[in-house]
Amino acid sequence: MKVLIVPTKEIGAKIVALRIEGLIRINFKVVLGLATGSSPEPLYDELVARGNQIDWQDVKTFNLDEYVGLQPNHDQSYRSFMDKHLFDLIKIPNSQTTIPNGMAANIELSCTKYEDAITDAGGIDLQILGIGNNAHIAFNEPGSAFDSRTRQVELDEATRQANKRFFGGDIEKVPTHAISMGMATIMEAREIYLLGWGFGKSGALARAIEGPVSPEVPASVLQLHPNATFVIDTMAAQQLKHPDRYTTVAQF
Ligand code: F6R
């Protein structure tokens, strides 16, 4: 595991976007694992800004999660989020973008098929993650087993509270369940970038980076990954006890 402390989220986003661009230049058939929420937004802005510099034709994407019970065209579905922030703004064929189906009649079967689709695509080359205030990754809430795979999960009260801002502040409108890639699914990605911005994430990040590896702190599992990098801004690094141990980017 590596930690990169950057002065701003825009600089962090630029560094990760450059890595994605480089990977696609080397191998057109890159498989990306993508996240939603506010953390990856600057990255998607940066990828969109790079426009024709990136050839998206053969890239495949798999998203981490989707709410159960929201139609894909619901304005808060993760499909809508991805279309709005990335897919509709770059030249990637729609058929190559995959998001868990929160409306599946048989959710268990659709989760198995999701795992199969990732395997058939050759596995995830590069995975983007955000982190919840409770240190969740995807919707793997505290207590999620390290060997878990894509499945239906119940959202923590804390997660629903944090996400109600997207539902007009009304927690009743936030779905209670989601489909989420599992901890094992995420850990199989060949390269992982977890993006964390702002003081609000500093407690979760300190526990994930410097605390014991434990299912109670899901993001701590990344300490065991051979090629995972936490890209965090200065405010998000505030509660680290040993900031001197990590790489600090002064300017870029
Ligand atoms: C979203 C996801 C979640 C978020 C996390 C942080 O696809 O997997 O784990 O990354 O809840 O959300 P933001 O970035 O909105 O603070």
PDB file of C-alpha atoms and ligand atoms in Angstrom:
ATOM      1  CA  MET A   1       0.000   0.000   0.000  1.00  0.00           C
ATOM      2  CA  LYS A   2       1.194   3.522  -0.832  1.00  0.00           C
ATOM      3  CA  VAL A   3      -0.061   6.908   0.326  1.00  0.00           C
ATOM      4  CA  LEU A   4       0.219  10.037  -1.809  1.00  0.00           C
ATOM      5  CA  ILE A   5      -0.618  13.331  -0.099  1.00  0.00           C
ATOM      6  CA  VAL A   6      -1.525  15.971  -2.679  1.00  0.00           C
ATOM      7  CA  PRO A   7      -2.195  19.696  -2.160  1.00  0.00           C
ATOM      8  CA  THR A   8      -5.626  19.622  -3.849  1.00  0.00           C
ATOM      9  CA  LYS A   9      -8.129  17.086  -5.121  1.00  0.00           C
ATOM     10  CA  GLU A  10      -7.662  18.500  -8.625  1.00  0.00           C
ATOM     11  CA  ILE A  11      -3.968  17.583  -8.537  1.00  0.00           C
ATOM     12  CA  GLY A  12      -4.797  14.136  -7.159  1.00  0.00           C
ATOM     13  CA  ALA A  13      -7.340  13.676  -9.937  1.00  0.00           C
ATOM     14  CA  LYS A  14      -4.782  14.717 -12.555  1.00  0.00           C
ATOM     15  CA  ILE A  15      -2.246  12.167 -11.299  1.00  0.00           C
ATOM     16  CA  VAL A  16      -4.749   9.301 -11.424  1.00  0.00           C
ATOM     17  CA  ALA A  17      -6.149  10.432 -14.803  1.00  0.00           C
ATOM     18  CA  LEU A  18      -2.627  10.384 -16.237  1.00  0.00           C
ATOM     19  CA  ARG A  19      -2.152   6.848 -14.980  1.00  0.00           C
ATOM     20  CA  ILE A  20      -5.438   5.753 -16.585  1.00  0.00           C
ATOM     21  CA  GLU A  21      -4.509   7.476 -19.842  1.00  0.00           C
ATOM     22  CA  GLY A  22      -1.085   5.809 -19.797  1.00  0.00           C
ATOM     23  CA  LEU A  23      -2.595   2.403 -19.169  1.00  0.00           C
ATOM     24  CA  ILE A  24      -5.012   2.795 -22.089  1.00  0.00           C
ATOM     25  CA  ARG A  25      -2.134   3.856 -24.361  1.00  0.00           C
ATOM     26  CA  ILE A  26      -0.215   0.687 -23.480  1.00  0.00           C
ATOM     27  CA  ASN A  27      -3.222  -1.625 -23.683  1.00  0.00           C
ATOM     28  CA  PHE A  28      -6.402  -0.456 -25.409  1.00  0.00           C
ATOM     29  CA  LYS A  29      -8.446  -3.194 -23.740  1.00  0.00           C
ATOM     30  CA  VAL A  30      -8.166  -1.875 -20.232  1.00  0.00           C
ATOM     31  CA  VAL A  31     -10.827  -2.919 -17.715  1.00  0.00           C
ATOM     32  CA  LEU A  32     -11.632  -0.178 -15.223  1.00  0.00           C
ATOM     33  CA  GLY A  33     -13.513  -0.503 -11.950  1.00  0.00           C
ATOM     34  CA  LEU A  34     -15.351   2.737 -11.209  1.00  0.00           C
ATOM     35  CA  ALA A  35     -16.970   4.432  -8.221  1.00  0.00           C
ATOM     36  CA  THR A  36     -19.701   7.051  -7.875  1.00  0.00           C
ATOM     37  CA  GLY A  37     -20.148   9.839  -5.320  1.00  0.00           C
ATOM     38  CA  SER A  38     -18.310  13.102  -4.813  1.00  0.00           C
ATOM     39  CA  SER A  39     -14.807  11.603  -4.475  1.00  0.00           C
ATOM     40  CA  PRO A  40     -14.314  10.523  -8.118  1.00  0.00           C
ATOM     41  CA  GLU A  41     -15.983  13.612  -9.620  1.00  0.00           C
ATOM     42  CA  PRO A  42     -12.729  15.582 -10.111  1.00  0.00           C
ATOM     43  CA  LEU A  43     -11.194  12.499 -11.728  1.00  0.00           C
ATOM     44  CA  TYR A  44     -14.082  12.180 -14.172  1.00  0.00           C
ATOM     45  CA  ASP A  45     -13.856  15.921 -14.928  1.00  0.00           C
ATOM     46  CA  GLU A  46     -10.182  15.446 -15.706  1.00  0.00           C
ATOM     47  CA  LEU A  47     -10.799  12.392 -17.917  1.00  0.00           C
ATOM     48  CA  VAL A  48     -13.507  14.294 -19.811  1.00  0.00           C
ATOM     49  CA  ALA A  49     -11.179  17.286 -20.216  1.00  0.00           C
ATOM     50  CA  ARG A  50      -8.611  14.984 -21.831  1.00  0.00           C
ATOM     51  CA  GLY A  51     -11.203  14.288 -24.557  1.00  0.00           C
ATOM     52  CA  ASN A  52      -9.703  12.767 -27.668  1.00  0.00           C
ATOM     53  CA  GLN A  53      -6.344  12.139 -26.018  1.00  0.00           C
ATOM     54  CA  ILE A  54      -7.849   8.932 -24.652  1.00  0.00           C
ATOM     55  CA  ASP A  55      -9.138   6.211 -26.960  1.00  0.00           C
ATOM     56  CA  TRP A  56     -12.096   4.703 -25.074  1.00  0.00           C
ATOM     57  CA  GLN A  57     -13.270   2.392 -27.885  1.00  0.00           C
ATOM     58  CA  ASP A  58     -11.986  -0.859 -26.357  1.00  0.00           C
ATOM     59  CA  VAL A  59     -12.117   0.064 -22.681  1.00  0.00           C
ATOM     60  CA  LYS A  60     -14.571  -1.814 -20.459  1.00  0.00           C
ATOM     61  CA  THR A  61     -15.887  -0.553 -17.135  1.00  0.00           C
ATOM     62  CA  PHE A  62     -17.550  -2.167 -14.127  1.00  0.00           C
ATOM     63  CA  ASN A  63     -19.042  -0.067 -11.368  1.00  0.00           C
ATOM     64  CA  LEU A  64     -18.743  -0.907  -7.709  1.00  0.00           C
ATOM     65  CA  ASP A  65     -22.367  -0.657  -6.744  1.00  0.00           C
ATOM     66  CA  GLU A  66     -25.978   0.330  -7.380  1.00  0.00           C
ATOM     67  CA  TYR A  67     -28.993   0.976  -5.173  1.00  0.00           C
ATOM     68  CA  VAL A  68     -31.643  -1.743  -5.071  1.00  0.00           C
ATOM     69  CA  GLY A  69     -35.034  -0.549  -6.292  1.00  0.00           C
ATOM     70  CA  LEU A  70     -33.997   2.454  -8.361  1.00  0.00           C
ATOM     71  CA  GLN A  71     -34.662   2.329 -12.090  1.00  0.00           C
ATOM     72  CA  PRO A  72     -31.513   3.010 -14.152  1.00  0.00           C
ATOM     73  CA  ASN A  73     -33.050   6.303 -15.308  1.00  0.00           C
ATOM     74  CA  HIS A  74     -33.822   7.470 -11.724  1.00  0.00           C
ATOM     75  CA  ASP A  75     -31.835  10.679 -11.228  1.00  0.00           C
ATOM     76  CA  GLN A  76     -30.022   9.205  -8.185  1.00  0.00           C
ATOM     77  CA  SER A  77     -29.243   5.799  -9.674  1.00  0.00           C
ATOM     78  CA  TYR A  78     -25.561   5.146 -10.114  1.00  0.00           C
ATOM     79  CA  ARG A  79     -26.213   4.486 -13.815  1.00  0.00           C
ATOM     80  CA  SER A  80     -27.532   8.060 -14.135  1.00  0.00           C
ATOM     81  CA  PHE A  81     -24.557   9.378 -12.170  1.00  0.00           C
ATOM     82  CA  MET A  82     -22.059   7.640 -14.443  1.00  0.00           C
ATOM     83  CA  ASP A  83     -23.835   8.683 -17.640  1.00  0.00           C
ATOM     84  CA  LYS A  84     -23.961  12.291 -16.469  1.00  0.00           C
ATOM     85  CA  HIS A  85     -20.414  12.583 -15.130  1.00  0.00           C
ATOM     86  CA  LEU A  86     -18.492  10.370 -17.552  1.00  0.00           C
ATOM     87  CA  PHE A  87     -20.048   7.973 -20.046  1.00  0.00           C
ATOM     88  CA  ASP A  88     -22.140  10.510 -21.977  1.00  0.00           C
ATOM     89  CA  LEU A  89     -19.140  12.838 -22.181  1.00  0.00           C
ATOM     90  CA  ILE A  90     -16.535  10.452 -23.588  1.00  0.00           C
ATOM     91  CA  LYS A  91     -16.554   8.122 -26.579  1.00  0.00           C
ATOM     92  CA  ILE A  92     -17.118   4.820 -24.801  1.00  0.00           C
ATOM     93  CA  PRO A  93     -19.662   2.383 -26.271  1.00  0.00           C
ATOM     94  CA  ASN A  94     -22.578   2.023 -23.838  1.00  0.00           C
ATOM     95  CA  SER A  95     -22.425  -1.766 -24.147  1.00  0.00           C
ATOM     96  CA  GLN A  96     -18.964  -1.714 -22.558  1.00  0.00           C
ATOM     97  CA  THR A  97     -20.118   0.011 -19.377  1.00  0.00           C
ATOM     98  CA  THR A  98     -21.594  -2.315 -16.762  1.00  0.00           C
ATOM     99  CA  ILE A  99     -23.312  -1.416 -13.507  1.00  0.00           C
ATOM    100  CA  PRO A 100     -25.003  -3.854 -11.111  1.00  0.00           C
ATOM    101  CA  ASN A 101     -28.715  -4.202 -11.827  1.00  0.00           C
ATOM    102  CA  GLY A 102     -30.643  -2.890  -8.839  1.00  0.00           C
ATOM    103  CA  MET A 103     -33.940  -3.883 -10.477  1.00  0.00           C
ATOM    104  CA  ALA A 104     -33.056  -7.522 -11.194  1.00  0.00           C
ATOM    105  CA  ALA A 105     -35.875  -9.984 -10.478  1.00  0.00           C
ATOM    106  CA  ASN A 106     -33.300 -12.444  -9.168  1.00  0.00           C
ATOM    107  CA  ILE A 107     -30.629 -10.375  -7.466  1.00  0.00           C
ATOM    108  CA  GLU A 108     -28.523 -13.333  -6.372  1.00  0.00           C
ATOM    109  CA  LEU A 109     -28.289 -14.624  -9.921  1.00  0.00           C
ATOM    110  CA  SER A 110     -27.520 -11.173 -11.306  1.00  0.00           C
ATOM    111  CA  CYS A 111     -24.678 -10.833  -8.760  1.00  0.00           C
ATOM    112  CA  THR A 112     -23.184 -14.160  -9.868  1.00  0.00           C
ATOM    113  CA  LYS A 113     -23.427 -13.008 -13.478  1.00  0.00           C
ATOM    114  CA  TYR A 114     -21.726  -9.730 -12.558  1.00  0.00           C
ATOM    115  CA  GLU A 115     -18.764 -11.620 -11.129  1.00  0.00           C
ATOM    116  CA  ASP A 116     -18.690 -13.841 -14.236  1.00  0.00           C
ATOM    117  CA  ALA A 117     -18.701 -10.784 -16.502  1.00  0.00           C
ATOM    118  CA  ILE A 118     -15.688  -9.333 -14.672  1.00  0.00           C
ATOM    119  CA  THR A 119     -13.859 -12.661 -14.988  1.00  0.00           C
ATOM    120  CA  ASP A 120     -14.781 -12.964 -18.688  1.00  0.00           C
ATOM    121  CA  ALA A 121     -13.400  -9.467 -19.282  1.00  0.00           C
ATOM    122  CA  GLY A 122     -10.068 -10.639 -17.856  1.00  0.00           C
ATOM    123  CA  GLY A 123     -10.420  -9.068 -14.396  1.00  0.00           C
ATOM    124  CA  ILE A 124     -10.142  -5.444 -13.336  1.00  0.00           C
ATOM    125  CA  ASP A 125      -6.891  -3.719 -14.293  1.00  0.00           C
ATOM    126  CA  LEU A 126      -7.431  -0.526 -12.334  1.00  0.00           C
ATOM    127  CA  GLN A 127     -10.017   0.104  -9.641  1.00  0.00           C
ATOM    128  CA  ILE A 128     -11.137   3.522  -8.358  1.00  0.00           C
ATOM    129  CA  LEU A 129     -12.523   3.721  -4.817  1.00  0.00           C
ATOM    130  CA  GLY A 130     -13.918   6.356  -2.497  1.00  0.00           C
ATOM    131  CA  ILE A 131     -14.220   5.853   1.255  1.00  0.00           C
ATOM    132  CA  GLY A 132     -17.233   6.270   3.512  1.00  0.00           C
ATOM    133  CA  ASN A 133     -17.096   8.089   6.852  1.00  0.00           C
ATOM    134  CA  ASN A 134     -17.308   4.632   8.430  1.00  0.00           C
ATOM    135  CA  ALA A 135     -14.417   3.488   6.175  1.00  0.00           C
ATOM    136  CA  HIS A 136     -16.642   1.464   3.862  1.00  0.00           C
ATOM    137  CA  ILE A 137     -15.418   0.735   0.350  1.00  0.00           C
ATOM    138  CA  ALA A 138     -18.090   0.241  -2.302  1.00  0.00           C
ATOM    139  CA  PHE A 139     -21.031  -0.621  -0.007  1.00  0.00           C
ATOM    140  CA  ASN A 140     -19.014  -3.053   2.059  1.00  0.00           C
ATOM    141  CA  GLU A 141     -20.030  -1.724   5.449  1.00  0.00           C
ATOM    142  CA  PRO A 142     -18.038  -2.415   8.655  1.00  0.00           C
ATOM    143  CA  GLY A 143     -18.137  -6.129   9.413  1.00  0.00           C
ATOM    144  CA  SER A 144     -18.066  -7.196   5.739  1.00  0.00           C
ATOM    145  CA  ALA A 145     -16.126 -10.414   5.285  1.00  0.00           C
ATOM    146  CA  PHE A 146     -12.838 -10.157   3.434  1.00  0.00           C
ATOM    147  CA  ASP A 147     -13.905 -13.080   1.232  1.00  0.00           C
ATOM    148  CA  SER A 148     -17.218 -11.446   0.245  1.00  0.00           C
ATOM    149  CA  ARG A 149     -18.149 -11.111  -3.423  1.00  0.00           C
ATOM    150  CA  THR A 150     -20.811  -9.162  -5.326  1.00  0.00           C
ATOM    151  CA  ARG A 151     -24.048  -9.415  -3.352  1.00  0.00           C
ATOM    152  CA  GLN A 152     -27.007  -7.539  -1.946  1.00  0.00           C
ATOM    153  CA  VAL A 153     -26.131  -5.572   1.198  1.00  0.00           C
ATOM    154  CA  GLU A 154     -28.061  -3.544   3.738  1.00  0.00           C
ATOM    155  CA  LEU A 155     -26.845   0.032   4.033  1.00  0.00           C
ATOM    156  CA  ASP A 156     -25.708   1.345   7.412  1.00  0.00           C
ATOM    157  CA  GLU A 157     -27.753   4.123   8.966  1.00  0.00           C
ATOM    158  CA  ALA A 158     -24.572   6.289   8.813  1.00  0.00           C
ATOM    159  CA  THR A 159     -24.261   5.692   5.059  1.00  0.00           C
ATOM    160  CA  ARG A 160     -27.925   6.524   4.422  1.00  0.00           C
ATOM    161  CA  GLN A 161     -27.545   9.688   6.520  1.00  0.00           C
ATOM    162  CA  ALA A 162     -24.430  10.669   4.531  1.00  0.00           C
ATOM    163  CA  ASN A 163     -26.172  10.034   1.203  1.00  0.00           C
ATOM    164  CA  LYS A 164     -29.487  11.725   1.954  1.00  0.00           C
ATOM    165  CA  ARG A 165     -27.960  14.946   0.604  1.00  0.00           C
ATOM    166  CA  PHE A 166     -28.476  13.451  -2.858  1.00  0.00           C
ATOM    167  CA  PHE A 167     -32.156  12.711  -2.094  1.00  0.00           C
ATOM    168  CA  GLY A 168     -33.290  16.211  -1.150  1.00  0.00           C
ATOM    169  CA  GLY A 169     -32.192  15.646   2.462  1.00  0.00           C
ATOM    170  CA  ASP A 170     -34.958  13.062   3.025  1.00  0.00           C
ATOM    171  CA  ILE A 171     -33.590   9.814   4.513  1.00  0.00           C
ATOM    172  CA  GLU A 172     -36.876   8.043   3.728  1.00  0.00           C
ATOM    173  CA  LYS A 173     -36.014   8.370   0.053  1.00  0.00           C
ATOM    174  CA  VAL A 174     -32.570   6.761   0.420  1.00  0.00           C
ATOM    175  CA  PRO A 175     -32.782   3.064  -0.496  1.00  0.00           C
ATOM    176  CA  THR A 176     -32.109   0.644   2.353  1.00  0.00           C
ATOM    177  CA  HIS A 177     -30.240  -1.893   0.202  1.00  0.00           C
ATOM    178  CA  ALA A 178     -27.682  -1.920  -2.549  1.00  0.00           C
ATOM    179  CA  ILE A 179     -25.774  -4.357  -4.703  1.00  0.00           C
ATOM    180  CA  SER A 180     -22.063  -4.103  -4.034  1.00  0.00           C
ATOM    181  CA  MET A 181     -18.909  -5.697  -5.323  1.00  0.00           C
ATOM    182  CA  GLY A 182     -17.398  -7.674  -2.460  1.00  0.00           C
ATOM    183  CA  MET A 183     -14.167  -7.148  -0.595  1.00  0.00           C
ATOM    184  CA  ALA A 184     -12.560 -10.095  -2.409  1.00  0.00           C
ATOM    185  CA  THR A 185     -13.776  -8.779  -5.782  1.00  0.00           C
ATOM    186  CA  ILE A 186     -12.125  -5.420  -5.099  1.00  0.00           C
ATOM    187  CA  MET A 187      -8.904  -6.961  -3.811  1.00  0.00           C
ATOM    188  CA  GLU A 188      -8.509  -8.929  -7.062  1.00  0.00           C
ATOM    189  CA  ALA A 189      -8.062  -5.689  -9.040  1.00  0.00           C
ATOM    190  CA  ARG A 190      -4.459  -5.415 -10.234  1.00  0.00           C
ATOM    191  CA  GLU A 191      -4.101  -1.770  -9.233  1.00  0.00           C
ATOM    192  CA  ILE A 192      -6.255   0.320  -6.892  1.00  0.00           C
ATOM    193  CA  TYR A 193      -6.557   4.065  -6.223  1.00  0.00           C
ATOM    194  CA  LEU A 194      -8.632   5.192  -3.259  1.00  0.00           C
ATOM    195  CA  LEU A 195      -9.466   8.899  -3.472  1.00  0.00           C
ATOM    196  CA  GLY A 196     -10.092  10.838  -0.258  1.00  0.00           C
ATOM    197  CA  TRP A 197     -10.693  14.575  -0.046  1.00  0.00           C
ATOM    198  CA  GLY A 198     -11.361  16.938   2.834  1.00  0.00           C
ATOM    199  CA  PHE A 199     -11.168  16.841   6.623  1.00  0.00           C
ATOM    200  CA  GLY A 200     -14.426  14.906   6.844  1.00  0.00           C
ATOM    201  CA  LYS A 201     -12.646  11.791   5.556  1.00  0.00           C
ATOM    202  CA  SER A 202      -9.531  12.199   7.714  1.00  0.00           C
ATOM    203  CA  GLY A 203     -10.698   9.969  10.600  1.00  0.00           C
ATOM    204  CA  ALA A 204     -11.713   7.078   8.346  1.00  0.00           C
ATOM    205  CA  LEU A 205      -8.482   7.430   6.371  1.00  0.00           C
ATOM    206  CA  ALA A 206      -6.281   7.434   9.479  1.00  0.00           C
ATOM    207  CA  ARG A 207      -7.938   4.229  10.677  1.00  0.00           C
ATOM    208  CA  ALA A 208      -7.681   2.635   7.228  1.00  0.00           C
ATOM    209  CA  ILE A 209      -4.042   3.558   6.672  1.00  0.00           C
ATOM    210  CA  GLU A 210      -2.516   3.333  10.137  1.00  0.00           C
ATOM    211  CA  GLY A 211      -4.919   1.195  12.164  1.00  0.00           C
ATOM    212  CA  PRO A 212      -5.064  -2.586  12.380  1.00  0.00           C
ATOM    213  CA  VAL A 213      -6.396  -4.459   9.352  1.00  0.00           C
ATOM    214  CA  SER A 214      -9.917  -5.438  10.331  1.00  0.00           C
ATOM    215  CA  PRO A 215     -13.329  -6.056   8.735  1.00  0.00           C
ATOM    216  CA  GLU A 216     -14.561  -3.319  11.124  1.00  0.00           C
ATOM    217  CA  VAL A 217     -12.544  -0.854   9.022  1.00  0.00           C
ATOM    218  CA  PRO A 218     -13.201  -2.173   5.511  1.00  0.00           C
ATOM    219  CA  ALA A 219     -10.708   0.122   3.726  1.00  0.00           C
ATOM    220  CA  SER A 220      -7.909  -1.191   5.969  1.00  0.00           C
ATOM    221  CA  VAL A 221      -7.883  -4.338   3.808  1.00  0.00           C
ATOM    222  CA  LEU A 222      -6.025  -2.276   1.193  1.00  0.00           C
ATOM    223  CA  GLN A 223      -2.942  -2.438   3.440  1.00  0.00           C
ATOM    224  CA  LEU A 224      -2.718  -6.051   2.222  1.00  0.00           C
ATOM    225  CA  HIS A 225      -2.894  -5.166  -1.499  1.00  0.00           C
ATOM    226  CA  PRO A 226       0.423  -5.145  -3.394  1.00  0.00           C
ATOM    227  CA  ASN A 227      -0.526  -2.196  -5.618  1.00  0.00           C
ATOM    228  CA  ALA A 228      -3.026   0.044  -3.828  1.00  0.00           C
ATOM    229  CA  THR A 229      -2.514   3.787  -3.419  1.00  0.00           C
ATOM    230  CA  PHE A 230      -4.452   6.162  -1.198  1.00  0.00           C
ATOM    231  CA  VAL A 231      -4.494   9.517  -2.998  1.00  0.00           C
ATOM    232  CA  ILE A 232      -5.576  12.044  -0.387  1.00  0.00           C
ATOM    233  CA  ASP A 233      -5.442  15.799  -0.041  1.00  0.00           C
ATOM    234  CA  THR A 234      -3.788  17.724   2.773  1.00  0.00           C
ATOM    235  CA  MET A 235      -6.995  18.125   4.777  1.00  0.00           C
ATOM    236  CA  ALA A 236      -7.814  14.435   4.476  1.00  0.00           C
ATOM    237  CA  ALA A 237      -4.313  13.642   5.795  1.00  0.00           C
ATOM    238  CA  GLN A 238      -4.789  15.723   8.972  1.00  0.00           C
ATOM    239  CA  GLN A 239      -5.322  12.801  11.351  1.00  0.00           C
ATOM    240  CA  LEU A 240      -2.450  10.623  10.120  1.00  0.00           C
ATOM    241  CA  LYS A 241       0.028  10.040  12.939  1.00  0.00           C
ATOM    242  CA  HIS A 242       3.015   9.503  10.664  1.00  0.00           C
ATOM    243  CA  PRO A 243       2.595  11.778   7.623  1.00  0.00           C
ATOM    244  CA  ASP A 244       6.399  11.746   7.204  1.00  0.00           C
ATOM    245  CA  ARG A 245       6.201   8.095   6.133  1.00  0.00           C
ATOM    246  CA  TYR A 246       4.238   8.937   2.988  1.00  0.00           C
ATOM    247  CA  THR A 247       4.925  10.652  -0.312  1.00  0.00           C
ATOM    248  CA  THR A 248       3.915  14.302  -0.334  1.00  0.00           C
ATOM    249  CA  VAL A 249       3.403  15.999  -3.689  1.00  0.00           C
ATOM    250  CA  ALA A 250       4.246  19.696  -3.350  1.00  0.00           C
ATOM    251  CA  GLN A 251       3.162  20.734  -6.823  1.00  0.00           C
ATOM    252  CA  PHE A 252       2.310  19.100 -10.115  1.00  0.00           C
TER     253      PHE A 252
HETATM  254  C1  F6R B   1     -19.813   4.728  -4.453  1.00  0.00           C
HETATM  255  C2  F6R B   1     -19.144   3.967  -3.404  1.00  0.00           C
HETATM  256  C3  F6R B   1     -19.029   4.498  -2.015  1.00  0.00           C
HETATM  257  C4  F6R B   1     -18.460   5.907  -1.970  1.00  0.00           C
HETATM  258  C5  F6R B   1     -18.365   6.407  -0.542  1.00  0.00           C
HETATM  259  C6  F6R B   1     -17.879   7.837  -0.481  1.00  0.00           C
HETATM  260  O1  F6R B   1     -19.786   4.017  -5.675  1.00  0.00           O
HETATM  261  O2  F6R B   1     -18.730   2.890  -3.671  1.00  0.00           O
HETATM  262  O3  F6R B   1     -18.212   3.637  -1.264  1.00  0.00           O
HETATM  263  O4  F6R B   1     -17.195   5.904  -2.563  1.00  0.00           O
HETATM  264  O5  F6R B   1     -19.606   6.319   0.081  1.00  0.00           O
HETATM  265  O6  F6R B   1     -18.823   8.675  -1.070  1.00  0.00           O
HETATM  266  P1  F6R B   1     -18.453  10.172  -1.453  1.00  0.00           P
HETATM  267  O7  F6R B   1     -17.391  10.105  -2.470  1.00  0.00           O
HETATM  268  O8  F6R B   1     -19.729  10.751  -2.015  1.00  0.00           O
HETATM  269  O9  F6R B   1     -18.004  10.830  -0.203  1.00  0.00           O
END
